[in-house]
Amino acid sequence: MKIGILTSGGDAPGMNAALRAVVRTAVYHNIPIYGINNGYAGLLEKDIIPLTVYSVANIIQLGGTILRSSRSEFFQTVTGQKTATRILEEYGIDHLVVIGGDGSLKGAMALKELGVNVMGIPATIDNDFGASDFNIGFDTAVNTAIDAISKIRDTTYSHNRINVVQVMGRKCGDIALYAGFSVGAEIVIVPEVEYDFEDICNTLLRGKERGKMHNIVMLAEGRGSYRDYIVPIEERTRVTTRGTNLGYIQRGGSPSHYDRNIAGNMGYHAVEAIIKNQSGGVIVKRNGNYINMPLEEALEVPKVFNKDLYDKIRILSI
Ligand code: F6P
C-alpha cells in the first residue's frame, strides 16, 4: 500500500493540521506516504515527494498549505483525469487523499470513477460542502472576520457612519452569517435570502431615529461588491457610508482550536478508512460524529442555510 496526498483549490487554515494527521497516522501504520505539490496540477507534472514524520513537524499551527495548492483547468478534462490516473499507477500510489472544497472533491470523484481509491477531507473557508456540519478553515476565517470587523466598528462608531463589509464565500453566505451574528451586525445580506433594499434602508433609518448612528452591514460576496451598495445606502439614509472588502486575510492565519480539532480527526479517520479497505468516501462531521460517507452521496447533500440564525440577527439588531 502507498498513499498520496494533495491539497487543492482555495487554501484554508487547518489544511496543514489535516496533512500532519494523515502523514502521522500512515507512518504509525508503516504505510509509505507521498506528498503531491500544487494540487492536481502538481500531480499532472509529477511533482511528487516522499513524506516522513519530520516533513510535517511544526506545521500544525501554520495557515496555508505546505504542499501548496492550485486550480487546474486541465485536470477538469477527461484527458487530464486519465493522465492523473496513469501517473498515480506509475508511482505505485494506490490510495489518494484529497484535502479541499467542493470542486476538489468533485475531482476526487472523477478519479474514483476511473478506479482510483480516493479519500476526501473537506477544507474550505466557504463552508459550502453541505455534507459536513463544518468544513476545515471556516471557523478560523470567521474569527479573522470578527477581529477585523471589531476594528471597523471602532471607527464606524467614532464617525457615526455605516460600513458595508464584504466577505468571501462564493455563493454561500455562511461567513457573512456567522461573522454577522458574532459582531452584532445590523444587516446581513446573503445569497440564500431574498432581500428588499427599501426594507434594509428602513431598518437603518429606524435605528437613526432612535439615535443609533453607527451600523455594520455584512455583505456576502455572492450578493455583489460593497461598491454597489455604498452610494444608494448613503443617498437613502443620509448617513455617511463607507465600505470594506476583507479579502484574502480571511484565507490566512493560524488555525483555530476548532479547525485543528476537526482537521486532526478527519485526517486520522481518512487513513483508518484506507486501512480498513473502505476508501471512496469523504470524512465528514455530522451531528458531532465523524462519518466516512461515500463521495457520490456526500456530493449530493445540499448545503442547508441556517435561516434560524439569520432570523435571530434581525431580532437582536433592532
Ligand atoms: O473558495 C475559497 C475562496 O476564497 C472564495 O471565498 C473566493 O470567492 C475564491 O476562493 C477566490 O478565489 P481565488 O483564490 O482564485 O481568487
Short mmCIF file of C-alpha atoms and ligand atoms in Angstrom, two decimals:
data_model
loop_
_atom_site.label_atom_id
_atom_site.label_comp_id
_atom_site.label_asym_id
_atom_site.label_seq_id
_atom_site.Cartn_x
_atom_site.Cartn_y
_atom_site.Cartn_z
CA MET A 1 0.00 0.00 0.00
CA LYS A 2 1.18 3.54 -0.84
CA ILE A 3 -0.75 6.74 -0.08
CA GLY A 4 -0.51 10.03 -1.98
CA ILE A 5 -1.87 13.27 -0.58
CA LEU A 6 -2.61 16.69 -2.08
CA THR A 7 -4.30 19.95 -1.13
CA SER A 8 -6.43 21.60 -3.79
CA GLY A 9 -8.49 24.72 -4.51
CA GLY A 10 -8.55 27.79 -2.29
CA ASP A 11 -6.33 27.18 0.73
CA ALA A 12 -7.90 27.05 4.18
CA PRO A 13 -6.42 27.31 7.69
CA GLY A 14 -6.18 23.77 9.08
CA MET A 15 -5.09 22.11 5.83
CA ASN A 16 -1.64 21.61 7.37
CA ALA A 17 -3.12 20.12 10.53
CA ALA A 18 -5.07 17.65 8.36
CA LEU A 19 -1.96 16.82 6.33
CA ARG A 20 0.00 16.21 9.53
CA ALA A 21 -2.69 13.87 10.85
CA VAL A 22 -2.79 11.85 7.61
CA VAL A 23 1.00 11.54 7.46
CA ARG A 24 1.42 10.67 11.13
CA THR A 25 -1.36 8.05 11.05
CA ALA A 26 0.11 6.49 7.90
CA VAL A 27 3.63 6.41 9.36
CA TYR A 28 2.28 4.93 12.59
CA HIS A 29 0.94 2.04 10.49
CA ASN A 30 4.16 1.79 8.43
CA ILE A 31 2.42 2.89 5.22
CA PRO A 32 4.62 4.86 2.80
CA ILE A 33 3.14 8.29 2.02
CA TYR A 34 3.89 10.76 -0.76
CA GLY A 35 3.10 14.45 -0.93
CA ILE A 36 1.89 15.85 -4.25
CA ASN A 37 2.79 19.55 -4.55
CA ASN A 38 0.45 22.16 -6.09
CA GLY A 39 -2.74 20.09 -6.08
CA TYR A 40 -3.95 18.29 -9.21
CA ALA A 41 -1.68 20.48 -11.39
CA GLY A 42 1.35 19.12 -9.50
CA LEU A 43 0.09 15.57 -9.92
CA LEU A 44 -0.05 16.09 -13.69
CA GLU A 45 3.51 17.47 -13.55
CA LYS A 46 4.68 14.54 -11.39
CA ASP A 47 5.69 16.91 -8.60
CA ILE A 48 5.68 14.11 -6.03
CA ILE A 49 7.89 13.81 -2.95
CA PRO A 50 8.17 11.23 -0.14
CA LEU A 51 6.91 12.45 3.25
CA THR A 52 8.18 11.41 6.66
CA VAL A 53 7.25 12.13 10.25
CA TYR A 54 9.65 15.07 10.09
CA SER A 55 8.10 16.57 6.93
CA VAL A 56 5.06 17.55 8.97
CA ALA A 57 6.80 18.62 12.17
CA ASN A 58 5.99 22.13 13.38
CA ILE A 59 3.17 22.73 10.85
CA ILE A 60 0.04 22.14 12.95
CA GLN A 61 -0.14 25.86 13.74
CA LEU A 62 0.52 27.13 10.20
CA GLY A 63 -2.06 28.67 7.89
CA GLY A 64 -1.91 27.98 4.15
CA THR A 65 -0.67 24.60 2.96
CA ILE A 66 2.96 23.49 2.89
CA LEU A 67 2.06 21.30 -0.12
CA ARG A 68 0.74 24.43 -1.83
CA SER A 69 -2.43 24.45 -3.91
CA SER A 70 -3.84 25.25 -7.35
CA ARG A 71 -6.93 25.18 -9.54
CA SER A 72 -6.05 23.10 -12.61
CA GLU A 73 -8.17 23.55 -15.74
CA PHE A 74 -6.52 20.61 -17.50
CA PHE A 75 -7.38 18.27 -14.63
CA GLN A 76 -11.04 19.11 -15.15
CA THR A 77 -10.93 17.43 -18.57
CA VAL A 78 -11.30 13.66 -19.00
CA THR A 79 -7.86 13.57 -20.64
CA GLY A 80 -6.39 15.31 -17.59
CA GLN A 81 -8.09 12.88 -15.21
CA LYS A 82 -6.91 9.82 -17.19
CA THR A 83 -3.38 11.22 -17.25
CA ALA A 84 -3.52 11.72 -13.47
CA THR A 85 -4.68 8.13 -13.02
CA ARG A 86 -1.78 6.83 -15.12
CA ILE A 87 0.74 8.90 -13.15
CA LEU A 88 -0.58 7.52 -9.85
CA GLU A 89 -0.15 3.98 -11.25
CA GLU A 90 3.35 4.81 -12.47
CA TYR A 91 4.32 5.87 -8.93
CA GLY A 92 2.59 2.87 -7.36
CA ILE A 93 0.29 5.21 -5.40
CA ASP A 94 -2.81 3.10 -4.83
CA HIS A 95 -4.65 5.50 -2.49
CA LEU A 96 -5.07 9.26 -2.87
CA VAL A 97 -6.16 11.63 -0.10
CA VAL A 98 -7.60 14.93 -1.36
CA ILE A 99 -7.92 17.87 1.05
CA GLY A 100 -10.09 20.62 -0.44
CA GLY A 101 -13.52 22.04 -1.08
CA ASP A 102 -16.43 21.10 -3.28
CA GLY A 103 -14.61 21.42 -6.64
CA SER A 104 -11.59 19.47 -5.39
CA LEU A 105 -13.80 16.69 -4.04
CA LYS A 106 -15.64 16.54 -7.38
CA GLY A 107 -12.17 16.00 -8.88
CA ALA A 108 -11.63 13.13 -6.42
CA MET A 109 -15.00 11.70 -7.52
CA ALA A 110 -13.88 11.78 -11.16
CA LEU A 111 -10.77 9.79 -10.21
CA LYS A 112 -12.90 7.34 -8.23
CA GLU A 113 -14.94 6.71 -11.38
CA LEU A 114 -11.68 5.86 -13.14
CA GLY A 115 -10.92 3.26 -10.48
CA VAL A 116 -8.66 5.25 -8.12
CA ASN A 117 -9.03 4.62 -4.37
CA VAL A 118 -9.68 8.13 -3.05
CA MET A 119 -10.44 9.64 0.34
CA GLY A 120 -11.66 13.21 0.73
CA ILE A 121 -11.25 15.69 3.57
CA PRO A 122 -13.47 18.82 3.31
CA ALA A 123 -11.49 22.04 3.70
CA THR A 124 -12.76 25.40 2.51
CA ILE A 125 -13.36 28.71 4.25
CA ASP A 126 -16.65 28.99 2.31
CA ASN A 127 -18.24 26.13 4.34
CA ASP A 128 -20.27 25.25 1.27
CA PHE A 129 -19.68 21.49 1.32
CA GLY A 130 -23.05 20.60 2.82
CA ALA A 131 -22.35 17.00 3.85
CA SER A 132 -20.22 18.17 6.78
CA ASP A 133 -21.59 20.39 9.54
CA PHE A 134 -18.45 22.46 9.22
CA ASN A 135 -15.54 22.44 6.78
CA ILE A 136 -11.90 22.90 7.84
CA GLY A 137 -10.90 26.59 7.71
CA PHE A 138 -14.33 28.14 8.11
CA ASP A 139 -14.07 28.71 11.85
CA THR A 140 -10.71 30.46 11.53
CA ALA A 141 -11.98 32.62 8.64
CA VAL A 142 -14.97 33.70 10.73
CA ASN A 143 -12.70 34.52 13.68
CA THR A 144 -10.46 36.57 11.39
CA ALA A 145 -13.50 38.42 10.05
CA ILE A 146 -14.78 39.08 13.57
CA ASP A 147 -11.43 40.51 14.62
CA ALA A 148 -11.27 42.80 11.58
CA ILE A 149 -14.91 43.93 11.85
CA SER A 150 -14.49 44.78 15.54
CA LYS A 151 -11.80 47.24 14.45
CA ILE A 152 -14.02 48.58 11.68
CA ARG A 153 -16.78 49.07 14.22
CA ASP A 154 -14.50 51.26 16.37
CA THR A 155 -14.04 53.80 13.60
CA THR A 156 -17.61 53.41 12.32
CA TYR A 157 -18.84 54.36 15.79
CA SER A 158 -16.45 57.31 16.16
CA HIS A 159 -17.62 58.81 12.85
CA ASN A 160 -21.33 57.94 13.06
CA ARG A 161 -21.17 56.00 9.82
CA ILE A 162 -22.49 52.94 8.11
CA ASN A 163 -19.85 50.46 6.93
CA VAL A 164 -20.64 47.78 4.37
CA VAL A 165 -18.24 44.88 4.99
CA GLN A 166 -17.82 42.39 2.16
CA VAL A 167 -16.69 38.86 2.99
CA MET A 168 -15.83 35.78 0.92
CA GLY A 169 -17.84 32.60 0.42
CA ARG A 170 -18.66 32.35 -3.28
CA LYS A 171 -22.38 31.52 -3.44
CA CYS A 172 -22.50 30.59 0.24
CA GLY A 173 -23.40 33.22 2.84
CA ASP A 174 -22.02 31.39 5.88
CA ILE A 175 -19.05 33.68 6.60
CA ALA A 176 -21.35 36.73 6.43
CA LEU A 177 -23.98 34.99 8.55
CA TYR A 178 -21.79 33.63 11.36
CA ALA A 179 -19.48 36.65 11.49
CA GLY A 180 -22.50 38.96 11.27
CA PHE A 181 -24.16 37.25 14.21
CA SER A 182 -20.97 37.44 16.28
CA VAL A 183 -20.23 41.11 15.64
CA GLY A 184 -23.83 42.19 16.14
CA ALA A 185 -24.24 43.36 12.55
CA GLU A 186 -27.37 45.40 11.92
CA ILE A 187 -27.95 43.91 8.46
CA VAL A 188 -26.71 40.71 6.81
CA ILE A 189 -27.04 40.31 3.04
CA VAL A 190 -26.55 36.75 1.77
CA PRO A 191 -27.33 34.92 -1.50
CA GLU A 192 -29.63 32.44 0.25
CA VAL A 193 -32.22 35.01 1.36
CA GLU A 194 -34.03 37.46 -0.91
CA TYR A 195 -33.75 40.99 0.37
CA ASP A 196 -35.52 44.25 -0.25
CA PHE A 197 -33.30 47.34 -0.50
CA GLU A 198 -36.07 49.58 0.87
CA ASP A 199 -36.51 47.25 3.81
CA ILE A 200 -32.78 47.43 4.60
CA CYS A 201 -32.79 51.23 4.44
CA ASN A 202 -35.91 51.43 6.58
CA THR A 203 -34.21 49.31 9.24
CA LEU A 204 -31.20 51.65 9.16
CA LEU A 205 -33.48 54.71 9.29
CA ARG A 206 -35.45 53.33 12.23
CA GLY A 207 -32.14 52.94 14.07
CA LYS A 208 -31.20 56.51 13.14
CA GLU A 209 -34.50 57.82 14.56
CA ARG A 210 -33.68 56.10 17.84
CA GLY A 211 -30.25 57.77 17.84
CA LYS A 212 -28.24 54.81 16.59
CA MET A 213 -25.65 56.39 14.34
CA HIS A 214 -23.29 53.53 13.50
CA ASN A 215 -24.18 50.39 11.59
CA ILE A 216 -22.38 47.36 10.19
CA VAL A 217 -23.87 45.86 7.05
CA MET A 218 -22.42 42.40 6.34
CA LEU A 219 -22.33 41.55 2.67
CA ALA A 220 -21.58 38.07 1.31
CA GLU A 221 -19.63 38.30 -1.96
CA GLY A 222 -22.33 36.16 -3.61
CA ARG A 223 -24.52 39.29 -3.42
CA GLY A 224 -22.03 41.51 -5.23
CA SER A 225 -19.49 44.14 -4.28
CA TYR A 226 -19.74 46.62 -1.42
CA ARG A 227 -19.15 49.29 -4.07
CA ASP A 228 -22.64 48.65 -5.45
CA TYR A 229 -24.23 49.41 -2.09
CA ILE A 230 -22.50 52.39 -0.50
CA VAL A 231 -23.86 55.20 -2.68
CA PRO A 232 -27.51 54.00 -2.73
CA ILE A 233 -27.46 53.44 1.05
CA GLU A 234 -25.95 56.86 1.73
CA GLU A 235 -28.41 58.59 -0.61
CA ARG A 236 -31.38 56.91 1.01
CA THR A 237 -30.34 57.15 4.68
CA ARG A 238 -28.32 60.38 4.59
CA VAL A 239 -25.73 58.67 6.79
CA THR A 240 -22.12 58.71 5.56
CA THR A 241 -21.45 55.23 4.23
CA ARG A 242 -18.13 53.52 3.66
CA GLY A 243 -17.21 50.02 2.54
CA THR A 244 -14.51 47.44 3.19
CA ASN A 245 -13.62 44.25 1.36
CA LEU A 246 -11.94 41.95 3.89
CA GLY A 247 -10.38 39.97 1.01
CA TYR A 248 -7.63 37.40 1.36
CA ILE A 249 -6.90 37.94 5.04
CA GLN A 250 -9.85 35.57 5.51
CA ARG A 251 -7.87 32.73 3.94
CA GLY A 252 -4.75 33.04 6.08
CA GLY A 253 -3.65 32.76 9.67
CA SER A 254 -3.06 30.13 12.30
CA PRO A 255 -6.00 27.70 12.52
CA SER A 256 -8.38 27.97 15.46
CA HIS A 257 -8.85 25.24 18.05
CA TYR A 258 -11.96 24.03 16.24
CA ASP A 259 -10.26 23.80 12.84
CA ARG A 260 -7.23 21.98 14.27
CA ASN A 261 -9.55 19.61 16.07
CA ILE A 262 -11.66 18.61 13.06
CA ALA A 263 -8.59 18.56 10.79
CA GLY A 264 -6.75 16.16 13.10
CA ASN A 265 -9.77 13.90 13.45
CA MET A 266 -10.62 13.88 9.74
CA GLY A 267 -7.01 13.13 8.79
CA TYR A 268 -6.85 10.26 11.27
CA HIS A 269 -10.17 8.77 10.12
CA ALA A 270 -9.22 9.06 6.43
CA VAL A 271 -6.22 6.76 6.94
CA GLU A 272 -8.20 4.40 9.19
CA ALA A 273 -10.74 4.05 6.35
CA ILE A 274 -7.94 3.24 3.89
CA ILE A 275 -6.53 0.59 6.23
CA LYS A 276 -9.98 -0.98 6.59
CA ASN A 277 -10.31 -1.08 2.81
CA GLN A 278 -13.18 1.44 2.97
CA SER A 279 -11.87 4.13 0.67
CA GLY A 280 -14.02 6.02 -1.84
CA GLY A 281 -15.51 8.33 0.75
CA VAL A 282 -15.08 11.67 2.42
CA ILE A 283 -14.72 12.09 6.17
CA VAL A 284 -17.47 14.42 7.34
CA LYS A 285 -18.61 15.63 10.72
CA ARG A 286 -22.35 15.21 11.16
CA ASN A 287 -24.09 15.91 14.46
CA GLY A 288 -20.78 15.62 16.27
CA ASN A 289 -19.74 12.27 14.75
CA TYR A 290 -17.07 11.58 12.15
CA ILE A 291 -18.51 9.56 9.27
CA ASN A 292 -16.94 8.07 6.16
CA MET A 293 -19.61 8.98 3.60
CA PRO A 294 -19.37 7.69 0.00
CA LEU A 295 -18.24 10.57 -2.21
CA GLU A 296 -21.15 10.30 -4.66
CA GLU A 297 -23.58 10.51 -1.75
CA ALA A 298 -21.76 13.36 0.02
CA LEU A 299 -21.58 15.46 -3.14
CA GLU A 300 -25.36 15.27 -3.43
CA VAL A 301 -26.07 16.54 0.09
CA PRO A 302 -27.47 20.06 -0.30
CA LYS A 303 -25.95 22.85 1.73
CA VAL A 304 -28.53 23.95 4.27
CA PHE A 305 -28.57 27.64 5.19
CA ASN A 306 -29.03 28.39 8.88
CA LYS A 307 -32.16 30.53 8.48
CA ASP A 308 -32.82 30.31 12.20
CA LEU A 309 -29.58 32.17 12.96
CA TYR A 310 -30.36 34.69 10.23
CA ASP A 311 -33.78 35.43 11.75
CA LYS A 312 -32.23 35.90 15.18
CA ILE A 313 -29.89 38.56 13.78
CA ARG A 314 -32.91 40.60 12.70
CA ILE A 315 -34.31 40.42 16.23
CA LEU A 316 -31.06 41.05 18.09
CA SER A 317 -30.09 44.04 15.97
CA ILE A 318 -33.23 46.14 16.47
O1 F6P B 1 -13.23 29.17 -2.22
C1 F6P B 1 -12.48 30.00 -1.40
C2 F6P B 1 -12.44 31.39 -1.95
O2 F6P B 1 -11.63 32.19 -1.10
C3 F6P B 1 -13.79 32.05 -2.18
O3 F6P B 1 -14.38 32.54 -1.00
C4 F6P B 1 -13.43 33.14 -3.16
O4 F6P B 1 -14.54 33.52 -3.92
C5 F6P B 1 -12.41 32.44 -4.02
O5 F6P B 1 -11.85 31.40 -3.23
C6 F6P B 1 -11.29 33.31 -4.51
O6 F6P B 1 -10.53 32.54 -5.37
P1 F6P B 1 -9.07 32.90 -5.85
O7 F6P B 1 -8.12 32.48 -4.78
O8 F6P B 1 -8.90 32.08 -7.09
O9 F6P B 1 -9.06 34.38 -6.09
#
